[in-house]
């Protein structure tokens, strides 16, 4: 059984984050988001954005030092959650979600939310299993190069217990 350490990301992690982000984004989004967003989400775009986001990011690291997955949290939003295909099914996503919820709670929020594209059944099932509630459809405004792009998503929410 692989043991994972959850820690804040640093600049050296950015290439691995970019690669996992791109691969996971393709798995969960192709066919479910507007084509204009697909055109924006090139391999280079993920590798360009990953270093800019390390301050928002926690990573799951194997004992060998490999990045197995990551989660990005901004304010009360769990913005990105991705696990490397090689580590899916091993509990990494559960650890990352727990870390994200703790980060939101530590920032003083009593609830958290995330957006997931409607067609991403695997992610939606995972969030439900983790105690999140589907609060309905909305258009998430994804950042593009020149403007934001409306992406049909479900908003999932979760009430957080107080810190002890």
Short mmCIF file of C-alpha atoms in Angstrom, two decimals:
data_model
loop_
_atom_site.label_atom_id
_atom_site.label_comp_id
_atom_site.label_asym_id
_atom_site.label_seq_id
_atom_site.Cartn_x
_atom_site.Cartn_y
_atom_site.Cartn_z
CA UNK A 1 0.00 0.00 0.00
CA UNK A 2 1.36 3.39 -1.00
CA UNK A 3 1.60 6.06 1.69
CA UNK A 4 1.06 9.67 0.65
CA UNK A 5 2.14 12.89 2.30
CA UNK A 6 0.01 15.99 1.72
CA UNK A 7 1.99 19.23 1.64
CA UNK A 8 1.87 22.71 0.10
CA UNK A 9 3.06 22.79 -3.50
CA UNK A 10 6.23 24.58 -4.51
CA UNK A 11 7.65 25.77 -7.82
CA UNK A 12 9.54 22.53 -8.38
CA UNK A 13 6.19 20.68 -8.36
CA UNK A 14 4.74 22.77 -11.20
CA UNK A 15 5.75 20.49 -14.11
CA UNK A 16 4.15 17.44 -12.48
CA UNK A 17 1.05 19.46 -11.52
CA UNK A 18 0.73 20.70 -15.11
CA UNK A 19 1.00 17.18 -16.53
CA UNK A 20 -1.54 15.69 -14.10
CA UNK A 21 -3.88 18.65 -14.59
CA UNK A 22 -3.81 18.33 -18.39
CA UNK A 23 -4.33 14.56 -18.41
CA UNK A 24 -7.09 14.66 -15.81
CA UNK A 25 -8.80 17.61 -17.47
CA UNK A 26 -8.96 15.72 -20.76
CA UNK A 27 -10.41 12.64 -18.99
CA UNK A 28 -13.15 14.62 -17.25
CA UNK A 29 -13.98 17.39 -19.70
CA UNK A 30 -13.70 16.38 -23.35
CA UNK A 31 -17.15 16.09 -24.84
CA UNK A 32 -18.73 17.96 -21.92
CA UNK A 33 -17.45 21.53 -22.31
CA UNK A 34 -17.70 24.13 -25.10
CA UNK A 35 -15.23 23.65 -27.94
CA UNK A 36 -13.86 27.14 -27.39
CA UNK A 37 -12.67 26.03 -23.94
CA UNK A 38 -11.11 22.87 -25.37
CA UNK A 39 -9.21 25.06 -27.84
CA UNK A 40 -7.91 27.18 -24.92
CA UNK A 41 -6.79 24.22 -22.81
CA UNK A 42 -3.66 23.27 -24.69
CA UNK A 43 -0.84 21.36 -23.05
CA UNK A 44 1.13 24.62 -22.88
CA UNK A 45 -1.74 26.36 -21.06
CA UNK A 46 -1.63 23.88 -18.18
CA UNK A 47 2.13 24.14 -17.87
CA UNK A 48 1.91 27.94 -17.98
CA UNK A 49 -0.81 28.13 -15.31
CA UNK A 50 0.56 25.51 -12.88
CA UNK A 51 3.49 27.64 -11.60
CA UNK A 52 1.13 30.59 -11.13
CA UNK A 53 -1.11 28.49 -8.89
CA UNK A 54 1.33 26.79 -6.50
CA UNK A 55 0.24 29.10 -3.66
CA UNK A 56 -3.31 27.73 -3.94
CA UNK A 57 -2.17 24.13 -4.28
CA UNK A 58 -1.55 21.15 -2.03
CA UNK A 59 0.04 18.01 -3.45
CA UNK A 60 -0.06 14.33 -2.55
CA UNK A 61 3.47 12.94 -2.66
CA UNK A 62 4.57 9.31 -2.60
CA UNK A 63 7.40 8.11 -0.36
CA UNK A 64 9.57 8.14 -3.48
CA UNK A 65 8.84 11.84 -3.96
CA UNK A 66 6.46 11.56 -6.93
CA UNK A 67 3.43 13.84 -7.17
CA UNK A 68 0.35 11.61 -7.20
CA UNK A 69 -2.26 14.36 -7.31
CA UNK A 70 -3.14 17.88 -6.27
CA UNK A 71 -5.94 20.13 -5.09
CA UNK A 72 -6.31 23.90 -5.54
CA UNK A 73 -8.34 25.92 -3.05
CA UNK A 74 -9.31 29.58 -3.44
CA UNK A 75 -11.26 31.12 -0.55
CA UNK A 76 -14.19 28.70 -0.02
CA UNK A 77 -13.96 27.03 -3.45
CA UNK A 78 -12.27 23.71 -4.05
CA UNK A 79 -11.23 24.74 -7.53
CA UNK A 80 -9.24 21.82 -8.99
CA UNK A 81 -8.84 18.21 -7.84
CA UNK A 82 -6.82 15.81 -9.96
CA UNK A 83 -5.11 12.49 -9.36
CA UNK A 84 -2.56 10.94 -11.69
CA UNK A 85 -4.02 7.98 -13.61
CA UNK A 86 -1.34 5.78 -12.01
CA UNK A 87 -2.64 6.57 -8.52
CA UNK A 88 -6.41 6.55 -8.99
CA UNK A 89 -8.31 4.21 -6.73
CA UNK A 90 -5.68 4.31 -3.99
CA UNK A 91 -7.27 6.88 -1.69
CA UNK A 92 -5.33 9.91 -2.95
CA UNK A 93 -8.47 11.86 -3.87
CA UNK A 94 -9.92 11.27 -0.38
CA UNK A 95 -6.74 12.65 1.21
CA UNK A 96 -6.72 15.67 -1.09
CA UNK A 97 -10.39 16.44 -0.41
CA UNK A 98 -9.84 16.20 3.33
CA UNK A 99 -6.90 18.60 3.02
CA UNK A 100 -8.99 20.99 0.92
CA UNK A 101 -11.87 20.95 3.40
CA UNK A 102 -9.43 21.59 6.25
CA UNK A 103 -7.91 24.51 4.37
CA UNK A 104 -11.34 26.06 3.75
CA UNK A 105 -12.34 25.50 7.39
CA UNK A 106 -9.05 26.97 8.65
CA UNK A 107 -9.76 30.10 6.61
CA UNK A 108 -12.94 30.57 8.65
CA UNK A 109 -15.54 29.28 6.22
CA UNK A 110 -18.36 27.03 7.39
CA UNK A 111 -19.18 25.69 3.93
CA UNK A 112 -17.33 24.96 0.73
CA UNK A 113 -18.28 24.49 -2.90
CA UNK A 114 -16.94 23.24 -6.19
CA UNK A 115 -18.02 23.05 -9.82
CA UNK A 116 -18.03 19.87 -11.87
CA UNK A 117 -19.07 19.48 -15.49
CA UNK A 118 -22.35 17.63 -15.81
CA UNK A 119 -20.92 14.77 -17.86
CA UNK A 120 -18.10 13.93 -15.44
CA UNK A 121 -19.93 11.03 -13.78
CA UNK A 122 -16.82 9.66 -12.03
CA UNK A 123 -16.14 12.96 -10.25
CA UNK A 124 -19.80 13.56 -9.41
CA UNK A 125 -20.05 10.09 -7.86
CA UNK A 126 -16.88 10.69 -5.85
CA UNK A 127 -18.12 14.02 -4.47
CA UNK A 128 -21.44 12.48 -3.46
CA UNK A 129 -19.60 9.62 -1.71
CA UNK A 130 -17.56 12.25 0.18
CA UNK A 131 -20.70 13.90 1.56
CA UNK A 132 -21.10 16.73 -0.95
CA UNK A 133 -24.57 17.73 -2.16
CA UNK A 134 -25.51 18.61 -5.73
CA UNK A 135 -27.03 22.10 -5.48
CA UNK A 136 -27.97 22.24 -9.15
CA UNK A 137 -26.85 23.51 -12.52
CA UNK A 138 -25.11 26.82 -13.16
CA UNK A 139 -22.69 28.33 -15.65
CA UNK A 140 -19.16 28.34 -14.30
CA UNK A 141 -17.05 31.14 -15.75
CA UNK A 142 -13.79 29.49 -16.87
CA UNK A 143 -10.90 31.83 -17.55
CA UNK A 144 -9.88 32.03 -21.19
CA UNK A 145 -7.08 34.00 -22.78
CA UNK A 146 -9.29 36.93 -23.82
CA UNK A 147 -12.51 36.37 -21.88
CA UNK A 148 -14.32 33.97 -19.61
CA UNK A 149 -16.17 31.02 -21.11
CA UNK A 150 -19.50 29.79 -19.72
CA UNK A 151 -19.26 26.10 -18.85
CA UNK A 152 -22.42 24.19 -17.83
CA UNK A 153 -21.64 22.66 -14.43
CA UNK A 154 -23.19 21.34 -11.27
CA UNK A 155 -22.43 23.22 -8.06
CA UNK A 156 -21.63 20.84 -5.22
CA UNK A 157 -21.64 22.15 -1.67
CA UNK A 158 -20.63 20.81 1.71
CA UNK A 159 -21.23 22.16 5.19
CA UNK A 160 -18.08 21.91 7.27
CA UNK A 161 -17.95 21.02 10.94
CA UNK A 162 -16.28 23.61 13.15
CA UNK A 163 -12.58 23.24 13.88
CA UNK A 164 -11.83 21.67 17.22
#
